Amino acid sequence: TTMSTLSMLTSTTSSLTRRRFLQRRYLSAVVSREVNARNCRFHVLHNNPDAPHQILCLPGSLGTASTDFSVQLSNGIGEKFGLVAIDPRGLGRSNMTTDGKQFVREYPSDFYLQDALDG
């Protein structure tokens, strides 16, 4: 049992060391910015922006970039992939129009389509 405990501790330590390395590598690469498009100021979180492949992450109906994708953004998903996560219009920090007015989230029957077009 001493050997299995030692093996487990070594495995856990190795896992924690790897996780800390990945967090330093990718968390430092998370960029928060505003993007003006379709009459809305969108809040965007971008992880690993220099990666050759980018993945767009659209949160659920009431979610935001940070609530739905914080784990993926902070841990990263590898050197070759970056994540782009947005707050949908009217939610999180995407709450202003491009002319500075407060944006109110509406839910027409095609709001998922609107979110996809915004992305």
XYZ file of N, CA, C and O in Angstrom, residues 2-117:
464
model
N 2.062 1.173 0.565
C 2.947 2.330 0.555
C 3.313 2.699 -0.878
O 3.347 3.874 -1.238
N 3.555 1.675 -1.696
C 3.912 1.923 -3.088
C 2.740 2.547 -3.844
O 2.924 3.472 -4.625
N 1.512 2.074 -3.612
C 0.364 2.638 -4.310
C 0.100 4.068 -3.841
O -0.280 4.928 -4.634
N 0.302 4.352 -2.544
C 0.144 5.712 -2.031
C 1.189 6.631 -2.656
O 0.880 7.737 -3.090
N 2.436 6.163 -2.723
C 3.504 6.940 -3.338
C 3.205 7.191 -4.821
O 3.361 8.303 -5.317
N 2.736 6.163 -5.491
C 2.388 6.291 -6.904
C 1.264 7.312 -7.094
O 1.289 8.126 -8.007
N 0.263 7.251 -6.207
C -0.865 8.172 -6.291
C -0.398 9.608 -6.031
O -0.793 10.537 -6.729
N 0.464 9.799 -5.025
C 0.979 11.132 -4.727
C 1.812 11.674 -5.882
O 1.695 12.848 -6.246
N 2.634 10.834 -6.471
C 3.449 11.251 -7.609
C 2.558 11.633 -8.782
O 2.765 12.651 -9.435
N 1.536 10.822 -9.030
C 0.602 11.100 -10.118
C -0.143 12.414 -9.871
O -0.302 13.232 -10.772
N -0.599 12.627 -8.625
C -1.323 13.850 -8.277
C -0.416 15.070 -8.400
O -0.808 16.087 -8.952
N 0.811 14.944 -7.902
C 1.764 16.047 -7.993
C 2.064 16.371 -9.453
O 2.084 17.535 -9.843
N 2.264 15.333 -10.258
C 2.531 15.533 -11.678
C 1.340 16.207 -12.350
O 1.498 17.114 -13.155
N 0.130 15.781 -12.003
C -1.081 16.367 -12.573
C -1.217 17.832 -12.174
O -1.551 18.684 -12.996
N -0.944 18.140 -10.891
C -1.036 19.523 -10.423
C 0.015 20.403 -11.086
O -0.263 21.545 -11.468
N 1.233 19.865 -11.232
C 2.296 20.621 -11.887
C 1.909 20.917 -13.330
O 2.056 22.037 -13.804
N 1.376 19.917 -14.027
C 0.949 20.106 -15.416
C -0.185 21.123 -15.486
O -0.175 22.000 -16.331
N -1.171 21.033 -14.583
C -2.298 21.965 -14.578
C -1.811 23.392 -14.336
O -2.239 24.321 -14.993
N -0.879 23.563 -13.379
C -0.347 24.907 -13.104
C 0.398 25.461 -14.316
O 0.281 26.623 -14.661
N 1.169 24.589 -14.982
C 1.870 25.021 -16.182
C 0.880 25.465 -17.252
O 1.027 26.514 -17.860
N -0.155 24.660 -17.480
C -1.155 24.993 -18.497
C -1.898 26.270 -18.130
O -2.170 27.108 -18.990
N -2.235 26.440 -16.842
C -2.932 27.652 -16.428
C -2.061 28.875 -16.658
O -2.537 29.888 -17.148
N -0.773 28.795 -16.315
C 0.126 29.932 -16.561
C 0.231 30.202 -18.050
O 0.197 31.330 -18.502
N 0.334 29.145 -18.828
C 0.515 29.286 -20.278
C -0.716 29.890 -20.939
O -0.612 30.779 -21.762
N -1.899 29.393 -20.607
C -3.098 29.823 -21.316
C -3.845 30.951 -20.623
O -4.416 31.797 -21.281
N -3.850 30.970 -19.292
C -4.557 32.038 -18.589
C -3.918 33.376 -18.900
O -4.602 34.374 -19.084
N -2.602 33.372 -19.018
C -1.937 34.628 -19.359
C -2.280 35.056 -20.780
O -2.121 36.217 -21.131
N -2.748 34.121 -21.594
C -3.078 34.430 -22.984
C -4.539 34.834 -23.152
O -4.948 35.146 -24.259
N -5.344 34.835 -22.083
C -6.740 35.228 -22.207
C -6.826 36.747 -22.322
O -6.330 37.476 -21.475
N -7.436 37.190 -23.398
C -7.578 38.607 -23.680
C -9.048 38.973 -23.590
O -9.899 38.282 -24.143
N -9.351 40.049 -22.885
C -10.717 40.558 -22.784
C -10.792 41.831 -23.616
O -9.949 42.717 -23.477
N -11.789 41.901 -24.492
C -11.906 43.099 -25.325
C -13.343 43.316 -25.762
O -14.189 42.454 -25.574
N -13.585 44.489 -26.349
C -14.889 44.809 -26.920
C -14.788 44.778 -28.432
O -13.790 45.227 -28.996
N -15.832 44.250 -29.059
C -15.913 44.230 -30.512
C -17.256 44.831 -30.898
O -18.300 44.381 -30.411
N -17.246 45.852 -31.738
C -18.476 46.470 -32.213
C -18.934 45.769 -33.488
O -18.195 45.716 -34.465
N -20.166 45.238 -33.443
C -20.738 44.563 -34.614
C -22.253 44.531 -34.474
O -22.773 44.402 -33.357
N -22.927 44.665 -35.594
C -24.390 44.550 -35.633
C -25.064 45.417 -34.566
O -25.953 44.986 -33.861
N -24.599 46.657 -34.431
C -25.145 47.658 -33.493
C -25.056 47.232 -32.022
O -25.900 47.592 -31.211
N -24.049 46.466 -31.668
C -23.861 46.054 -30.267
C -22.370 46.042 -29.953
O -21.546 45.719 -30.805
N -22.030 46.407 -28.715
C -20.659 46.267 -28.220
C -20.566 44.910 -27.535
O -21.095 44.714 -26.443
N -19.901 43.988 -28.176
C -19.790 42.627 -27.644
C -18.541 42.493 -26.783
O -17.455 42.932 -27.171
N -18.718 41.861 -25.632
C -17.580 41.508 -24.787
C -17.076 40.153 -25.258
O -17.843 39.203 -25.383
N -15.776 40.074 -25.528
C -15.170 38.858 -26.070
C -13.998 38.451 -25.185
O -13.180 39.284 -24.803
N -13.924 37.171 -24.859
C -12.756 36.600 -24.192
C -12.065 35.697 -25.199
O -12.716 34.860 -25.840
N -10.764 35.878 -25.349
C -10.008 35.135 -26.358
C -8.813 34.482 -25.693
O -7.963 35.151 -25.134
N -8.765 33.185 -25.757
C -7.674 32.404 -25.193
C -6.742 31.964 -26.317
O -7.210 31.487 -27.346
N -5.462 32.118 -26.095
C -4.449 31.633 -27.030
C -4.689 32.178 -28.450
O -4.831 31.416 -29.403
N -4.727 33.508 -28.608
C -5.069 34.104 -29.897
C -4.087 33.819 -31.028
O -4.433 33.982 -32.190
N -2.872 33.383 -30.710
C -1.887 33.109 -31.753
C -1.940 31.674 -32.272
O -1.175 31.312 -33.168
N -2.852 30.875 -31.734
C -2.963 29.476 -32.170
C -3.456 29.419 -33.618
O -4.210 30.280 -34.060
N -3.043 28.400 -34.360
C -3.450 28.313 -35.771
C -4.940 28.013 -35.971
O -5.489 28.322 -37.019
N -5.598 27.418 -34.985
C -7.015 27.066 -35.105
C -7.792 27.743 -33.977
O -7.406 27.636 -32.815
N -8.884 28.409 -34.338
C -9.710 29.102 -33.344
C -11.089 28.451 -33.287
O -11.659 28.101 -34.319
N -11.623 28.306 -32.080
C -12.934 27.709 -31.865
C -13.847 28.765 -31.263
O -13.515 29.360 -30.236
N -14.998 29.003 -31.890
C -15.972 29.963 -31.403
C -16.887 29.281 -30.401
O -17.465 28.233 -30.688
N -17.019 29.856 -29.212
C -17.858 29.302 -28.148
C -19.048 30.232 -27.911
O -18.858 31.387 -27.538
N -20.253 29.731 -28.144
C -21.471 30.502 -27.908
C -22.160 29.938 -26.674
O -22.534 28.767 -26.650
N -22.352 30.759 -25.644
C -22.983 30.270 -24.414
C -24.465 29.965 -24.612
O -25.068 30.348 -25.619
N -25.048 29.292 -23.616
C -26.472 28.979 -23.634
C -27.320 30.232 -23.527
O -26.805 31.349 -23.444
N -28.623 30.066 -23.473
C -29.550 31.199 -23.582
C -29.354 32.275 -22.515
O -29.596 33.440 -22.782
N -28.946 31.941 -21.325
C -28.715 32.948 -20.281
C -27.261 33.002 -19.831
O -26.931 33.677 -18.872
N -26.395 32.303 -20.531
C -24.996 32.244 -20.138
C -24.166 33.348 -20.748
O -24.610 34.087 -21.628
N -22.936 33.465 -20.258
C -21.971 34.423 -20.786
C -20.660 33.690 -21.054
O -20.511 32.518 -20.690
N -19.725 34.389 -21.655
C -18.419 33.787 -21.943
C -17.761 33.263 -20.677
O -17.250 32.147 -20.630
N -17.797 34.068 -19.618
C -17.101 33.668 -18.387
C -17.880 32.629 -17.586
O -17.274 31.778 -16.945
N -19.211 32.656 -17.600
C -19.958 31.661 -16.815
C -19.950 30.291 -17.482
O -19.885 29.281 -16.798
N -20.003 30.259 -18.801
C -20.093 28.970 -19.489
C -18.748 28.379 -19.905
O -18.648 27.181 -20.104
N -17.713 29.206 -20.038
C -16.449 28.716 -20.583
C -15.225 29.075 -19.752
O -14.101 29.013 -20.249
N -15.401 29.439 -18.487
C -14.259 29.860 -17.672
C -13.223 28.750 -17.508
O -12.020 29.014 -17.546
N -13.660 27.517 -17.345
C -12.712 26.405 -17.170
C -11.895 26.201 -18.437
O -10.672 26.086 -18.394
N -12.577 26.171 -19.572
C -11.871 25.969 -20.839
C -10.938 27.140 -21.145
O -9.818 26.933 -21.623
N -11.393 28.356 -20.873
C -10.550 29.524 -21.130
C -9.322 29.538 -20.232
O -8.222 29.851 -20.669
N -9.496 29.198 -18.956
C -8.361 29.265 -18.029
C -7.402 28.091 -18.197
O -6.203 28.251 -18.021
N -7.914 26.920 -18.560
C -7.044 25.752 -18.704
C -6.478 25.597 -20.103
O -5.467 24.942 -20.292
N -7.145 26.151 -21.094
C -6.710 25.963 -22.469
C -7.056 24.570 -22.952
O -7.404 23.690 -22.164
N -6.986 24.388 -24.255
C -7.271 23.056 -24.804
C -6.150 22.584 -25.715
O -6.340 21.693 -26.520
N -4.997 23.180 -25.582
C -3.838 22.741 -26.347
C -3.195 23.884 -27.107
O -3.786 24.934 -27.298
N -1.978 23.653 -27.539
C -1.203 24.688 -28.227
C -1.807 25.094 -29.559
O -1.690 26.237 -29.976
N -2.443 24.152 -30.241
C -2.919 24.422 -31.595
C -4.295 25.068 -31.643
O -4.774 25.414 -32.712
N -4.947 25.216 -30.478
C -6.310 25.717 -30.471
C -6.463 26.930 -29.564
O -5.945 26.963 -28.460
N -7.198 27.910 -30.058
C -7.577 29.062 -29.266
C -9.086 29.066 -29.122
O -9.805 28.472 -29.924
N -9.581 29.704 -28.078
C -11.020 29.808 -27.844
C -11.444 31.263 -27.933
O -10.784 32.145 -27.387
N -12.544 31.498 -28.602
C -13.151 32.817 -28.688
C -14.549 32.676 -28.110
O -15.382 31.966 -28.668
N -14.799 33.302 -26.970
C -16.106 33.210 -26.311
C -16.698 34.605 -26.195
O -16.009 35.550 -25.815
N -17.988 34.734 -26.530
C -18.622 36.042 -26.482
C -19.775 36.045 -25.491
O -20.378 35.011 -25.221
N -20.039 37.221 -24.937
C -21.271 37.440 -24.188
C -22.330 37.801 -25.218
O -22.141 38.744 -25.988
N -23.457 37.072 -25.283
C -24.500 37.416 -26.248
C -25.059 38.816 -25.980
O -24.995 39.314 -24.849
N -25.611 39.442 -26.993
C -26.140 40.796 -26.843
C -27.141 40.863 -25.698
O -27.969 39.980 -25.520
N -26.972 41.894 -24.864
C -27.868 42.111 -23.734
C -27.518 41.323 -22.484
O -28.159 41.468 -21.458
N -26.497 40.486 -22.537
C -26.093 39.683 -21.368
C -24.644 39.978 -21.013
O -23.837 40.336 -21.872
N -24.319 39.790 -19.740
C -22.945 40.017 -19.293
C -22.496 41.429 -19.590
O -23.204 42.391 -19.301
N -21.337 41.547 -20.221
C -20.789 42.869 -20.536
C -21.095 43.314 -21.968
O -20.570 44.304 -22.432
N -21.968 42.564 -22.674
C -22.426 42.979 -24.009
C -23.774 43.667 -23.852
O -24.792 43.244 -24.370
N -23.784 44.754 -23.091
C -25.061 45.374 -22.732
C -25.230 46.792 -23.259
O -26.091 47.527 -22.801
N -24.409 47.191 -24.224
C -24.518 48.536 -24.789
C -24.597 48.452 -26.314
O -23.972 47.585 -26.928
N -25.341 49.394 -26.892
C -25.340 49.503 -28.339
C -24.074 50.245 -28.750
O -23.380 50.822 -27.910
N -23.774 50.252 -30.031
C -22.555 50.918 -30.489
C -22.615 52.425 -30.282
O -21.585 53.073 -30.246
N -23.825 52.983 -30.114
C -23.918 54.432 -29.854
C -24.045 54.732 -28.356
O -24.391 55.831 -27.963
N -23.759 53.749 -27.498
C -23.682 53.979 -26.057
C -24.973 53.855 -25.274
O -25.009 54.174 -24.095
N -26.040 53.368 -25.871
C -27.309 53.196 -25.156
C -27.377 51.809 -24.529
O -26.790 50.855 -25.034
N -28.094 51.728 -23.417
C -28.278 50.444 -22.733
C -29.035 49.484 -23.650
O -30.025 49.846 -24.254
N -28.541 48.261 -23.750
C -29.175 47.258 -24.595
C -29.999 46.329 -23.716
O -29.522 45.828 -22.708
N -31.216 46.083 -24.078
C -32.095 45.183 -23.336
C -32.251 43.901 -24.141
O -32.613 43.941 -25.322
N -31.973 42.783 -23.507
C -32.078 41.481 -24.177
C -33.537 41.151 -24.451
O -34.379 41.224 -23.564
N -33.832 40.807 -25.684
C -35.165 40.359 -26.067
C -35.062 38.920 -26.543
O -34.000 38.470 -26.967
N -36.169 38.217 -26.492
C -36.179 36.813 -26.868
C -37.237 36.546 -27.940
O -38.234 35.879 -27.688
N -36.992 37.029 -29.174
C -37.916 36.679 -30.249
C -37.750 35.192 -30.579
O -36.823 34.533 -30.092
N -38.606 34.670 -31.412
C -38.564 33.231 -31.717
C -37.249 32.812 -32.374
O -36.867 31.650 -32.300
N -36.538 33.743 -32.989
C -35.285 33.392 -33.654
C -34.043 33.896 -32.902
O -33.009 34.145 -33.500
N -34.121 34.037 -31.567
C -32.980 34.619 -30.854
C -31.721 33.760 -30.935
O -30.618 34.280 -30.924
N -31.863 32.435 -31.064
C -30.658 31.607 -31.231
C -29.994 31.910 -32.579
O -28.782 31.966 -32.674
N -30.802 32.141 -33.600
C -30.259 32.505 -34.903
C -29.544 33.849 -34.802
O -28.447 34.013 -35.335
N -30.134 34.792 -34.097
C -29.514 36.105 -33.914
C -28.161 35.958 -33.199
O -27.177 36.574 -33.595
N -28.110 35.125 -32.160
C -26.837 34.897 -31.462
C -25.800 34.279 -32.391
O -24.624 34.649 -32.363
N -26.220 33.329 -33.235
C -25.288 32.695 -34.167
C -24.768 33.706 -35.184
O -23.572 33.729 -35.498
N -25.627 34.569 -35.688
C -25.197 35.592 -36.644
C -24.267 36.601 -35.982
O -23.321 37.082 -36.610
